[in-house]
CSV table of C-alpha atoms in Angstrom, one decimal:
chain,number,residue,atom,x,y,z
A,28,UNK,CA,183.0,-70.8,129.8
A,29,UNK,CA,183.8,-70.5,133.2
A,30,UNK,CA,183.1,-73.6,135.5
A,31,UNK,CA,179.9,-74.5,137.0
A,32,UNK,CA,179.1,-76.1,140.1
A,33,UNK,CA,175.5,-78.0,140.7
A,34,UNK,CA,172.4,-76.5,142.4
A,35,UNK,CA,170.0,-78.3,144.1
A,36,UNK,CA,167.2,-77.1,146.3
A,37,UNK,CA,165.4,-80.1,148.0
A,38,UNK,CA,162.4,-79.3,150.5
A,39,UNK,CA,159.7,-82.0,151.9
A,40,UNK,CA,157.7,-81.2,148.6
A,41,UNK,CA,159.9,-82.1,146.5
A,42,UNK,CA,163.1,-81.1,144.7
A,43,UNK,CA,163.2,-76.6,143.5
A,44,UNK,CA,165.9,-76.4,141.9
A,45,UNK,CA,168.6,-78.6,140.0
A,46,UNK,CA,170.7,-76.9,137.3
A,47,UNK,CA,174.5,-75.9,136.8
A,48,UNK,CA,175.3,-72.6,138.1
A,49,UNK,CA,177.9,-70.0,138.3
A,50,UNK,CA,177.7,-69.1,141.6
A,51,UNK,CA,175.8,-69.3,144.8
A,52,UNK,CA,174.7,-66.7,147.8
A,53,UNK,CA,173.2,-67.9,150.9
A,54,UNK,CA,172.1,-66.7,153.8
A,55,UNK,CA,174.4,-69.0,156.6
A,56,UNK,CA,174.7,-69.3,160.3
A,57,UNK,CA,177.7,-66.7,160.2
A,58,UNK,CA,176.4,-64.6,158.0
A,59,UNK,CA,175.8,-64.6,153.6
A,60,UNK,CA,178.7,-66.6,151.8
A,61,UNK,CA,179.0,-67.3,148.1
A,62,UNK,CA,179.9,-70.7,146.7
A,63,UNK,CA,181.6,-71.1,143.4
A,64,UNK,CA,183.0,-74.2,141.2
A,65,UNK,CA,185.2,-76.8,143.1
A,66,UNK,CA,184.4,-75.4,146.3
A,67,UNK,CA,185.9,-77.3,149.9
A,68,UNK,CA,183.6,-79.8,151.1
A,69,UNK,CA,181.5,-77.2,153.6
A,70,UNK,CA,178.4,-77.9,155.9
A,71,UNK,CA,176.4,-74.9,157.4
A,72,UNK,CA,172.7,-74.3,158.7
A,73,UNK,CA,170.8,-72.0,156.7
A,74,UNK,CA,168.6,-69.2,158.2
A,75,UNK,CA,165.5,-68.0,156.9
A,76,UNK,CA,166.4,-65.9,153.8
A,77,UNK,CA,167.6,-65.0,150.6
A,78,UNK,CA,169.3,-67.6,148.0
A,79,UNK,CA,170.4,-65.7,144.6
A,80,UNK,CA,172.3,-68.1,142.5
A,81,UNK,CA,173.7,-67.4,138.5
A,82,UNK,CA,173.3,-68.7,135.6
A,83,UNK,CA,175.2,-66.9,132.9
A,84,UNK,CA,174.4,-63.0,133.2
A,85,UNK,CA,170.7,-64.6,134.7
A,86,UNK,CA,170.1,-64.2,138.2
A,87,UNK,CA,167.6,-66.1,139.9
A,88,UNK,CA,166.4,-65.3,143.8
A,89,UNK,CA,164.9,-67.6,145.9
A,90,UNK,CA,163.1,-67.0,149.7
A,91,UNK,CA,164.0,-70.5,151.7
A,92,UNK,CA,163.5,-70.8,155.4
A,93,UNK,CA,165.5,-73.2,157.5
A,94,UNK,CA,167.6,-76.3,157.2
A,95,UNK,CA,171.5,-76.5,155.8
A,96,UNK,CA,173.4,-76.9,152.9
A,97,UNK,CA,176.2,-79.0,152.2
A,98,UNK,CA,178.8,-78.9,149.5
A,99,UNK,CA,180.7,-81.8,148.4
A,100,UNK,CA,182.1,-82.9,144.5
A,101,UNK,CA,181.2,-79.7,143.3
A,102,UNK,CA,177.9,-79.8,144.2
A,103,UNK,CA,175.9,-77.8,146.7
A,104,UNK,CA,172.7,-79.1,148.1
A,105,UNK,CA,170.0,-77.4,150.1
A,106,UNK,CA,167.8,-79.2,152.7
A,107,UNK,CA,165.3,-76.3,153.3
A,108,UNK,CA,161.7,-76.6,154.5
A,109,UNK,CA,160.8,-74.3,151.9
A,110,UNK,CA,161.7,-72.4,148.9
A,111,UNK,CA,160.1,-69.8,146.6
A,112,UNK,CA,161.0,-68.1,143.3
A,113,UNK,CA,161.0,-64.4,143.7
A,114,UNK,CA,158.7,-64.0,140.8
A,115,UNK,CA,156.2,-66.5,142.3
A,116,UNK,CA,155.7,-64.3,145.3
A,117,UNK,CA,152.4,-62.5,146.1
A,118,UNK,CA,154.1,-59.4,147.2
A,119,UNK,CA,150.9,-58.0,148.7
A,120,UNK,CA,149.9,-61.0,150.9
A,121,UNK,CA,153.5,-60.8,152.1
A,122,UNK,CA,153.8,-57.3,152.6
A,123,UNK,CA,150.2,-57.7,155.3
A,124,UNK,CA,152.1,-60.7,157.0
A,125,UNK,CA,155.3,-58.6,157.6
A,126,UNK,CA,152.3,-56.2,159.3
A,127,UNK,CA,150.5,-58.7,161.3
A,128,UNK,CA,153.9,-59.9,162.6
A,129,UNK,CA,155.1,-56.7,163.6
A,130,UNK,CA,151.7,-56.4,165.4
A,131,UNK,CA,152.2,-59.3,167.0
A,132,UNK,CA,156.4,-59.2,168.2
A,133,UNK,CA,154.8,-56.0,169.8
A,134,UNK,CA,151.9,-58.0,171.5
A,135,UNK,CA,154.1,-60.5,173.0
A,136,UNK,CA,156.7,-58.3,173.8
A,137,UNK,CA,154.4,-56.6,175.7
A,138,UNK,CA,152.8,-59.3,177.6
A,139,UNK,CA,156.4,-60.9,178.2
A,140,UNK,CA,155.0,-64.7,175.9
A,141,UNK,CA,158.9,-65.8,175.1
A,142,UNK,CA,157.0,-68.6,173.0
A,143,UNK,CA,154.5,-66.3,170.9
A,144,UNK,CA,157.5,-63.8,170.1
A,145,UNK,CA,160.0,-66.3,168.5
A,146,UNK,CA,157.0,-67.5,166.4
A,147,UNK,CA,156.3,-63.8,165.5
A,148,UNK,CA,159.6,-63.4,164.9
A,149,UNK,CA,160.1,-66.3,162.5
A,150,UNK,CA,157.3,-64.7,160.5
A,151,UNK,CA,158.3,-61.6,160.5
A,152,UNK,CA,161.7,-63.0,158.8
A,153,UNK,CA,160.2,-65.0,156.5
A,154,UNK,CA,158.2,-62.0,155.3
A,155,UNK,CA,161.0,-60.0,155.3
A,156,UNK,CA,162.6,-62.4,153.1
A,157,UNK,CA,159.7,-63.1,150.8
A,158,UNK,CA,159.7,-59.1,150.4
A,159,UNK,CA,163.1,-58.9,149.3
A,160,UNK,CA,163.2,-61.8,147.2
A,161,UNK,CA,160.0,-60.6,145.0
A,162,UNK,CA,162.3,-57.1,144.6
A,163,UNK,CA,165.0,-59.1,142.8
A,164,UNK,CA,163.1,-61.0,140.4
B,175,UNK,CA,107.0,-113.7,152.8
B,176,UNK,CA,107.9,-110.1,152.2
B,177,UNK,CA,105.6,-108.3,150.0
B,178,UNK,CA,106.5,-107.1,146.5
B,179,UNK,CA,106.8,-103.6,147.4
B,180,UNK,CA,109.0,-104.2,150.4
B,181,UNK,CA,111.9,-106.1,148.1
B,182,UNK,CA,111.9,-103.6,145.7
B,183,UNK,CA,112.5,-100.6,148.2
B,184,UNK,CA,114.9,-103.0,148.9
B,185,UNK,CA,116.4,-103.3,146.4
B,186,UNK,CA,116.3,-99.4,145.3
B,187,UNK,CA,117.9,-98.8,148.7
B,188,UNK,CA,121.3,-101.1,148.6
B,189,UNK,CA,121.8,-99.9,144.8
B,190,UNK,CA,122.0,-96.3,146.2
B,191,UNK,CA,124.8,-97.7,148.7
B,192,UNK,CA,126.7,-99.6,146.0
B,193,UNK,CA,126.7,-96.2,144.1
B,194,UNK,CA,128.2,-94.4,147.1
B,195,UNK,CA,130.6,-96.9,148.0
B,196,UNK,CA,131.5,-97.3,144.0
B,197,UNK,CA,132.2,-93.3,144.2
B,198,UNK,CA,134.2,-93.1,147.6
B,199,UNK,CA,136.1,-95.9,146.2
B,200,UNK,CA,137.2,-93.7,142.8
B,201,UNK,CA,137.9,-90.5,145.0
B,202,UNK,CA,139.8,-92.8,147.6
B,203,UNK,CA,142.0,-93.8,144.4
B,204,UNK,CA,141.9,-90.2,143.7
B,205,UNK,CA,143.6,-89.2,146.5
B,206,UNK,CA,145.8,-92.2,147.2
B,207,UNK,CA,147.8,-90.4,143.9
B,208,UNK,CA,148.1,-87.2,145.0
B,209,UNK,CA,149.5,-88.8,149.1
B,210,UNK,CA,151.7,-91.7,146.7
B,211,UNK,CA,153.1,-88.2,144.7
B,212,UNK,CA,153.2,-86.5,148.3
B,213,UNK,CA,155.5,-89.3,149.5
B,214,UNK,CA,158.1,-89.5,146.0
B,215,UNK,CA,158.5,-86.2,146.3
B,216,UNK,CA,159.6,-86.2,150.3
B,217,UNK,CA,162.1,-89.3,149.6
B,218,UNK,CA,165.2,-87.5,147.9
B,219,UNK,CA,164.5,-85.2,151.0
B,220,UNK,CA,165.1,-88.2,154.0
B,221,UNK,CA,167.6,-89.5,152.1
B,222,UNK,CA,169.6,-86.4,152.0
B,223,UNK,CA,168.8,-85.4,155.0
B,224,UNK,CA,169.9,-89.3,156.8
B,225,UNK,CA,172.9,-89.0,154.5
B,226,UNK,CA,174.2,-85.8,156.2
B,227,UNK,CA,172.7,-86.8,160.0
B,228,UNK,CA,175.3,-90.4,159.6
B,229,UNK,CA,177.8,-88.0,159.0
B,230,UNK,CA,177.4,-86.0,161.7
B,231,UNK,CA,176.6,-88.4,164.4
B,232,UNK,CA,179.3,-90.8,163.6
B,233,UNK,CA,181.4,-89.0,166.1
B,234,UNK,CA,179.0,-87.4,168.0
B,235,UNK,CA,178.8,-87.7,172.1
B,236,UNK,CA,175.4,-89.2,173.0
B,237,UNK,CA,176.0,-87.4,176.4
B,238,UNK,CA,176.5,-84.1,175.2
B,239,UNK,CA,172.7,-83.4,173.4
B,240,UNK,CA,169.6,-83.8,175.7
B,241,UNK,CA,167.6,-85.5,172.7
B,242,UNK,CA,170.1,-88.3,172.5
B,243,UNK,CA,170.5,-89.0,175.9
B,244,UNK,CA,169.7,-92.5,177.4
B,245,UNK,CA,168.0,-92.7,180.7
B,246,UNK,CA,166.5,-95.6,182.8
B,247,UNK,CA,163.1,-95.9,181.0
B,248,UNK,CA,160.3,-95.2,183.1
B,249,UNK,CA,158.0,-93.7,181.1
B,250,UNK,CA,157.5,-94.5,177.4
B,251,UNK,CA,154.9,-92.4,174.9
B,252,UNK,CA,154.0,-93.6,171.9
B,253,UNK,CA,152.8,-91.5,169.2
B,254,UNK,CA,149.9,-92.7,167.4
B,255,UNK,CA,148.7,-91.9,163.6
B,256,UNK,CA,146.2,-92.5,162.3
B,257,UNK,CA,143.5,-91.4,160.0
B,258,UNK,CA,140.6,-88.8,160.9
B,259,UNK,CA,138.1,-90.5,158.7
B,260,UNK,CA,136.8,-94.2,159.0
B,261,UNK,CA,135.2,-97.0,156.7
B,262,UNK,CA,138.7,-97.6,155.6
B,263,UNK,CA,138.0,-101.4,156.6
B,264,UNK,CA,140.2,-102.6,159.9
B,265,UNK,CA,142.8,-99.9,159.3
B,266,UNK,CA,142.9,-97.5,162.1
B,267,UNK,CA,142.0,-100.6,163.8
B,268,UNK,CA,145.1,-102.8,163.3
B,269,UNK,CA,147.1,-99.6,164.8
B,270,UNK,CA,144.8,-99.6,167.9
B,271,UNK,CA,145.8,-103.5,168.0
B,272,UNK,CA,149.2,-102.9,168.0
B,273,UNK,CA,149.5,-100.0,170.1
B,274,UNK,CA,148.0,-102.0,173.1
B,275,UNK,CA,149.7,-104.6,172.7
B,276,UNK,CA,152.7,-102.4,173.1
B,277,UNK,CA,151.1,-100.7,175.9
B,278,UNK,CA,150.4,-104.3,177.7
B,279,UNK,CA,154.2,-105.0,177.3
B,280,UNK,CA,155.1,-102.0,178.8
B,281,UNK,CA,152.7,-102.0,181.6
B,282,UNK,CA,154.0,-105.4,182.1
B,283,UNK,CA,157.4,-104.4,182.8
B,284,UNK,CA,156.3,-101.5,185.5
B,285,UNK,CA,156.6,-98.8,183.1
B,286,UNK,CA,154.4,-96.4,182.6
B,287,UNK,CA,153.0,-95.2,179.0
B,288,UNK,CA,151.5,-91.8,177.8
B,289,UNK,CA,150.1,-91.2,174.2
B,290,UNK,CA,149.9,-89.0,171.9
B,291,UNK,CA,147.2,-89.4,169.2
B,292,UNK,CA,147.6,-87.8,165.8
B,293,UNK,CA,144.7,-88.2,164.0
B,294,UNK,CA,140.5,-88.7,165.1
B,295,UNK,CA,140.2,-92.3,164.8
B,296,UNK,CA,143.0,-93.2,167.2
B,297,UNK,CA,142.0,-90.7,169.5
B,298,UNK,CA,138.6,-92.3,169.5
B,299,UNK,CA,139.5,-95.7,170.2
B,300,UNK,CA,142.0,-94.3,173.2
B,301,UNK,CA,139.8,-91.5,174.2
B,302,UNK,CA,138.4,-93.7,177.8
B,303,UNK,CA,142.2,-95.1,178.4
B,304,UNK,CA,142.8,-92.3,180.3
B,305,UNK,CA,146.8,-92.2,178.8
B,306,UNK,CA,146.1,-89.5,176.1
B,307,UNK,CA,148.7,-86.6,176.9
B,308,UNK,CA,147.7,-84.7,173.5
B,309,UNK,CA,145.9,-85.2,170.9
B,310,UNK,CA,145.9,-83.7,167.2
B,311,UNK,CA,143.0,-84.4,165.4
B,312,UNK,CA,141.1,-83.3,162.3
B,313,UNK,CA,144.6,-82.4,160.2
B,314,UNK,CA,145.3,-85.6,158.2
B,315,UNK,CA,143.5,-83.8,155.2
B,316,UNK,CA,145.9,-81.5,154.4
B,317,UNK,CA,149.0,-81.2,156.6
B,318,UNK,CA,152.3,-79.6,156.2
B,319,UNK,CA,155.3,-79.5,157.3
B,320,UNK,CA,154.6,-77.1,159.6
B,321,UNK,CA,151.8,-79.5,161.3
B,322,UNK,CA,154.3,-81.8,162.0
B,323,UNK,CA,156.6,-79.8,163.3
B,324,UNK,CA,154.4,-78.4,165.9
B,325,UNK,CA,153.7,-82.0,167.0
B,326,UNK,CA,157.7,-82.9,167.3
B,327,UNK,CA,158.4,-79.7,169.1
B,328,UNK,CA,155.9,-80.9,171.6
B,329,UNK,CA,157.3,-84.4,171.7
B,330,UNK,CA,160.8,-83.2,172.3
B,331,UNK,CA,159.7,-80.6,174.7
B,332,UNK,CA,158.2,-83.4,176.8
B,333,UNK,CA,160.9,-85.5,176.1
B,334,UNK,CA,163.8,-82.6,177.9
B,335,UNK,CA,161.6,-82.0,180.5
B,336,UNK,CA,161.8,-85.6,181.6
B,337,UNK,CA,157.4,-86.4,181.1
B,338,UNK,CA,159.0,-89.3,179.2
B,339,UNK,CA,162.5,-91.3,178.8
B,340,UNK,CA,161.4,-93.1,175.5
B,341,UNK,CA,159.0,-92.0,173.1
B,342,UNK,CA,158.2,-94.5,169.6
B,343,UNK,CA,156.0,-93.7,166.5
B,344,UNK,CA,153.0,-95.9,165.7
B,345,UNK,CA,151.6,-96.1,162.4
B,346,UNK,CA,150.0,-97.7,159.2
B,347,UNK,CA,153.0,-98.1,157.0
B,348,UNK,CA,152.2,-98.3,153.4
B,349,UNK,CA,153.8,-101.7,151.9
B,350,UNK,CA,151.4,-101.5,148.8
B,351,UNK,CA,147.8,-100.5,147.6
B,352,UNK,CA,147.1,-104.4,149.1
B,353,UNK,CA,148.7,-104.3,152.2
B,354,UNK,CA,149.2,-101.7,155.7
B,355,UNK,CA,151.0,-103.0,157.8
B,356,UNK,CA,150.9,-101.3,161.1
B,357,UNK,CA,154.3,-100.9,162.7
B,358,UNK,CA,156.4,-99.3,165.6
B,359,UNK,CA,159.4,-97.4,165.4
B,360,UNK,CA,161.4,-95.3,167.8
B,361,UNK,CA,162.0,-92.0,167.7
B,362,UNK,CA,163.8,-90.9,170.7
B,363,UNK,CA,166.4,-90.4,172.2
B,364,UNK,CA,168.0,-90.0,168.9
B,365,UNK,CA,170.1,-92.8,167.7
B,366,UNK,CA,173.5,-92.0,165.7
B,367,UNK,CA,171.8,-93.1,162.1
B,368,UNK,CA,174.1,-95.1,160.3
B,369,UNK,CA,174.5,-96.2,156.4
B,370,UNK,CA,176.4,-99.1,155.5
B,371,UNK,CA,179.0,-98.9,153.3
B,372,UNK,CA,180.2,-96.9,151.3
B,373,UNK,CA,178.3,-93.6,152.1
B,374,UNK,CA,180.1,-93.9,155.2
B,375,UNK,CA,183.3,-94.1,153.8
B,376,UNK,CA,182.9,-90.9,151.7
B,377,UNK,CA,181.0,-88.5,153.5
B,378,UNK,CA,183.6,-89.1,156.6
B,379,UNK,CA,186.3,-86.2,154.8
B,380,UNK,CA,187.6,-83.1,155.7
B,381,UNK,CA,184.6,-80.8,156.6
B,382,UNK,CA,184.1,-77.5,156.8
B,383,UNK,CA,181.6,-77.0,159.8
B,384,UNK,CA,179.8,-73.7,160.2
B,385,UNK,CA,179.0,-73.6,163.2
B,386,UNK,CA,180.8,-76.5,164.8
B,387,UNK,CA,179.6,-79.8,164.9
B,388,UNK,CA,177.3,-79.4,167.9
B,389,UNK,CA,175.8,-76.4,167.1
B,390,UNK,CA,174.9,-78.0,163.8
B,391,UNK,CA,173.7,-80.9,165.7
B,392,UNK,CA,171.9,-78.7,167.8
B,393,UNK,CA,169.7,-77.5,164.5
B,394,UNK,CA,169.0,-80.6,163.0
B,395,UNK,CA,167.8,-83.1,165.4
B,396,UNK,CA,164.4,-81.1,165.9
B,397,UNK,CA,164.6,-81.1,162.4
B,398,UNK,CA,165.0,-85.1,162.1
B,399,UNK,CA,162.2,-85.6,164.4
B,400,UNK,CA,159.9,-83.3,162.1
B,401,UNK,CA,161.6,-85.4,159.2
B,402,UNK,CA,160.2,-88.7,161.1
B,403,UNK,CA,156.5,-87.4,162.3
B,404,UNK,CA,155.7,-86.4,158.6
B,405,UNK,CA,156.9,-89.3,156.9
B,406,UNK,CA,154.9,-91.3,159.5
B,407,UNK,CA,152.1,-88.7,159.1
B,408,UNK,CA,152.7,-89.1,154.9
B,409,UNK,CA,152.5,-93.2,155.5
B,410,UNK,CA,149.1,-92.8,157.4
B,411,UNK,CA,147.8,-90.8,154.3
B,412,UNK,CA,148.6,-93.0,151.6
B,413,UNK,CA,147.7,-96.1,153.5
B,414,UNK,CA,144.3,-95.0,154.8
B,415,UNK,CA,143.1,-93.9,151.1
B,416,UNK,CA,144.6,-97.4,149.8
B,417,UNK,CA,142.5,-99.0,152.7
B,418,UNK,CA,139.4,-97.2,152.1
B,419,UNK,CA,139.9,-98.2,148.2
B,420,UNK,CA,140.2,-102.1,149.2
B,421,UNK,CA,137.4,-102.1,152.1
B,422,UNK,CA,134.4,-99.7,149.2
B,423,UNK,CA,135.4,-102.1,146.7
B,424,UNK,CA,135.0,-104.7,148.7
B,425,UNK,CA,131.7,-103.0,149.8
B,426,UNK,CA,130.4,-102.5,146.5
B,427,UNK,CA,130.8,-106.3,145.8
B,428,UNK,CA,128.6,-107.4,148.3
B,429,UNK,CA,126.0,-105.0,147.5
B,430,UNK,CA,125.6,-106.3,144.3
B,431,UNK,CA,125.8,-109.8,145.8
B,432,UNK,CA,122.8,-108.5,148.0
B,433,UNK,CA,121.0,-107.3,145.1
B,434,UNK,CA,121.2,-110.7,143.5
B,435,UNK,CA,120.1,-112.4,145.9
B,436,UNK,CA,117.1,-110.0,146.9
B,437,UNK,CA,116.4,-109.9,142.7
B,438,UNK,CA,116.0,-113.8,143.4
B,439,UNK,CA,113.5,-113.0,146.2
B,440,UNK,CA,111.8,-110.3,144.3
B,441,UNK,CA,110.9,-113.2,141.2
B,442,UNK,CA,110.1,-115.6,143.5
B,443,UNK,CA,107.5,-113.8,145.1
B,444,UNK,CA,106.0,-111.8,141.8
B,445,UNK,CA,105.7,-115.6,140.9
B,446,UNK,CA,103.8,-117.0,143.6
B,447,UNK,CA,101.5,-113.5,143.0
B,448,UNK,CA,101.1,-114.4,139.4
B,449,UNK,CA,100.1,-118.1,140.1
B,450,UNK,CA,97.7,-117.3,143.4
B,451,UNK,CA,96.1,-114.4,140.6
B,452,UNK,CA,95.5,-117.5,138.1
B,453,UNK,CA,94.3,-120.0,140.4
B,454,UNK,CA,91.5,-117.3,141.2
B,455,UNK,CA,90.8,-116.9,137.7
B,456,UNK,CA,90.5,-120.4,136.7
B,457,UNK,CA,88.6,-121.2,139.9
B,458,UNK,CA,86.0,-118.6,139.0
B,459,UNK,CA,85.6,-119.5,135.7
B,460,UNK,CA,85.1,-123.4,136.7
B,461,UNK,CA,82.7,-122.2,139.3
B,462,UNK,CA,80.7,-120.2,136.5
B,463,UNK,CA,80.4,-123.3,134.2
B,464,UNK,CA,78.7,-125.5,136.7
């Protein structure tokens, strides 16, 4: 059996996830990395996206939206504001607020609103994420 | 003398109000579960989240980020939470207490104060002042994260733009279902959090930043100010359903007091009928014999 190194996914609600995987892929500051056993102690802020983390041959895909991730002692910890399964997402409620956030980035875009157009932006990510996490499951 | 009807509406009338307060006290208990489970579930959350901020800040240059940086303190806002909803006994009110005071301190020393009132009841009592800069009422039901974020970003937004050089939280902290205790923190600028002992000790190692420290620094202090409105906002919840609990039971205790006492009246009166009635009687029938 190949090492494991320890999830957890903590958001204000309460803690997601906490189990022994195989490895990890986030969606960093940089870019996506994967963690693995005995990684280097690492600290990174998260962007809104898509965590997939294995268990086995299992894999498991999670939407989370902002905050970091730290690994230390072969464990990595997520401080995200919040996290879905995949499988719990309702595809179809996403799928009409990735619409009514492309409605809106076009709006603002148009009217020159700096503030409404980052907001529209963040939604449209999170949708966008919620989207492609449900595909996974 | 009240009449017999009159103590018996009475009577009727504060039973009905010992069977409301009796049922706002069970859903205040309700409740004060589900904000107690709201609160365990935020703690391994702040203490994570503290855990990596010490780390970070240790060796951080207060200079360098605008939400840490200390100016000559000319204007202070306090942020105030409370609840939306009253008859939670002197609750909202001991925050009201407090927050003057503060303001009276600060007024005393030349500066000057702005507030910003989360939640009805403290807007209410502040609402002639004249110092409200926002408000944000009507969301103490049900908020999220996102509520409080909103409120931070406008907080911090303020705070950059110089409207304020010192801004402190006030709120009902929640000691135990007995006790609130209404108390003031600050909130910015930021100061480097720090752990004692051994945390420090450990978390101090060979780091892999991504980004660099400042950018990273960069993304979480908005994110510890959030992290401080909505455990204040949290606080507020738990302790205004534990006040309302302590201030309808009391309420239903003195209703039944009430009813004892009027139940008292109410004998002494169909009494003083039933004797008057037989005096009548017996006076007529002595009248008859003669």
């Amino acid at each position: 059996m190949a090492q494991q190194i320890r999830l957890e996914v903590v958001t204000p609600n309460g803690a997601v996830v906490n189990e022994d995987v195989d490895i990890v892929n986030a969606p960093g500051y940089g870019g996506d990395f994967g963690v693995l056993a005995n990684h280097a102690p690492f600290l990174s802020t998260i962007k809104i996206g898509l965590l997939t983390y294995e268990q086995g041959k299992q894999r498991q895909s999670l939407m989370i939206s902002g905050g970091f991730s730290e690994v230390s002692n072969n464990k990595i910890t997520f401080l995200v504001e919040s996290a879905e399964f995949g499988k719990e997402i309702d595809v179809d409620r996403a799928m009409k607020a990735k619409e009514r956030a492309e409605k809106r980035l076009s709006q603002a875009a148009a009217h020159d609103e700096k503030f409404n157009q980052t907001r529209a932006e963040a939604a449209l990510q999170r949708a966008l994420a919620r989207i492609k996490a449900s595909k996974i499951a | 003398m009240p009449s017999l009807k009159d103590v018996q509406n009475k009577i009727a009338g504060v039973k009905k109000t010992a069977q409301i307060t009796k049922a706002m006290n069970m859903v205040a208990s309700a409740r004060l579960r589900g904000a107690q489970d709201k609160m365990e579930a935020f703690r391994p959350y702040t203490s994570k989240f503290n855990e990596a901020m010490s780390n970070l800040s240790g060796g951080a240059n207060t200079d360098s980020f605008p939400l840490m940086e200390v100016r000559d303190v000319k204007t202070v806002e306090l942020v105030l939470v409370t609840s939306d909803r009253g008859l939670c006994g002197s609750f909202n009110a001991n925050i009201a207490k407090l927050a003057n005071k503060k303001i009276e301190e600060y007024e005393a020393e030349g500066k000057t104060v702005t507030l910003v009132c989360v939640g009805k009841k403290g807007f209410g009592s502040f609402k002639k002042s004249g110092k409200v800069r926002t408000k944000y009422t009507d969301i103490m039901a049900g908020f999220q994260m996102f509520n409080a974020r909103e409120i931070a970003q406008d907080i911090s937004q303020n705070f950059i733009n110089g409207g304020c050089d010192k801004v402190e939280v006030i709120y009902g902290h929640f000691k135990s279902v007995a006790r609130q205790i209404p108390v003031a923190e600050d909130m910015l600028p930021i100061t480097p959090v720090v752990i004692e002992g051994e945390a420090v000790a450990k978390m101090s190692g060979d780091y892999i930043y991504e980004p660099s420290t400042e950018e990273i620094m960069d993304v979480m202090q908005p994110l510890y100010l959030n992290v401080i409105i909505y455990h204040a906002m949290l606080e507020v919840g738990a302790s205004e359903h534990a006040a309302r609990m302590t201030s309808m039971d009391n309420a239903t205790k003195a209703c039944k007091d009430i009813v004892k006492d009027l139940t008292l009246i109410y004998n002494k009166a169909r009494q003083a009928a039933v004797t008057g009635e037989l005096m009548d009687i017996v006076g007529g029938a002595e009248a008859l014999k003669g």
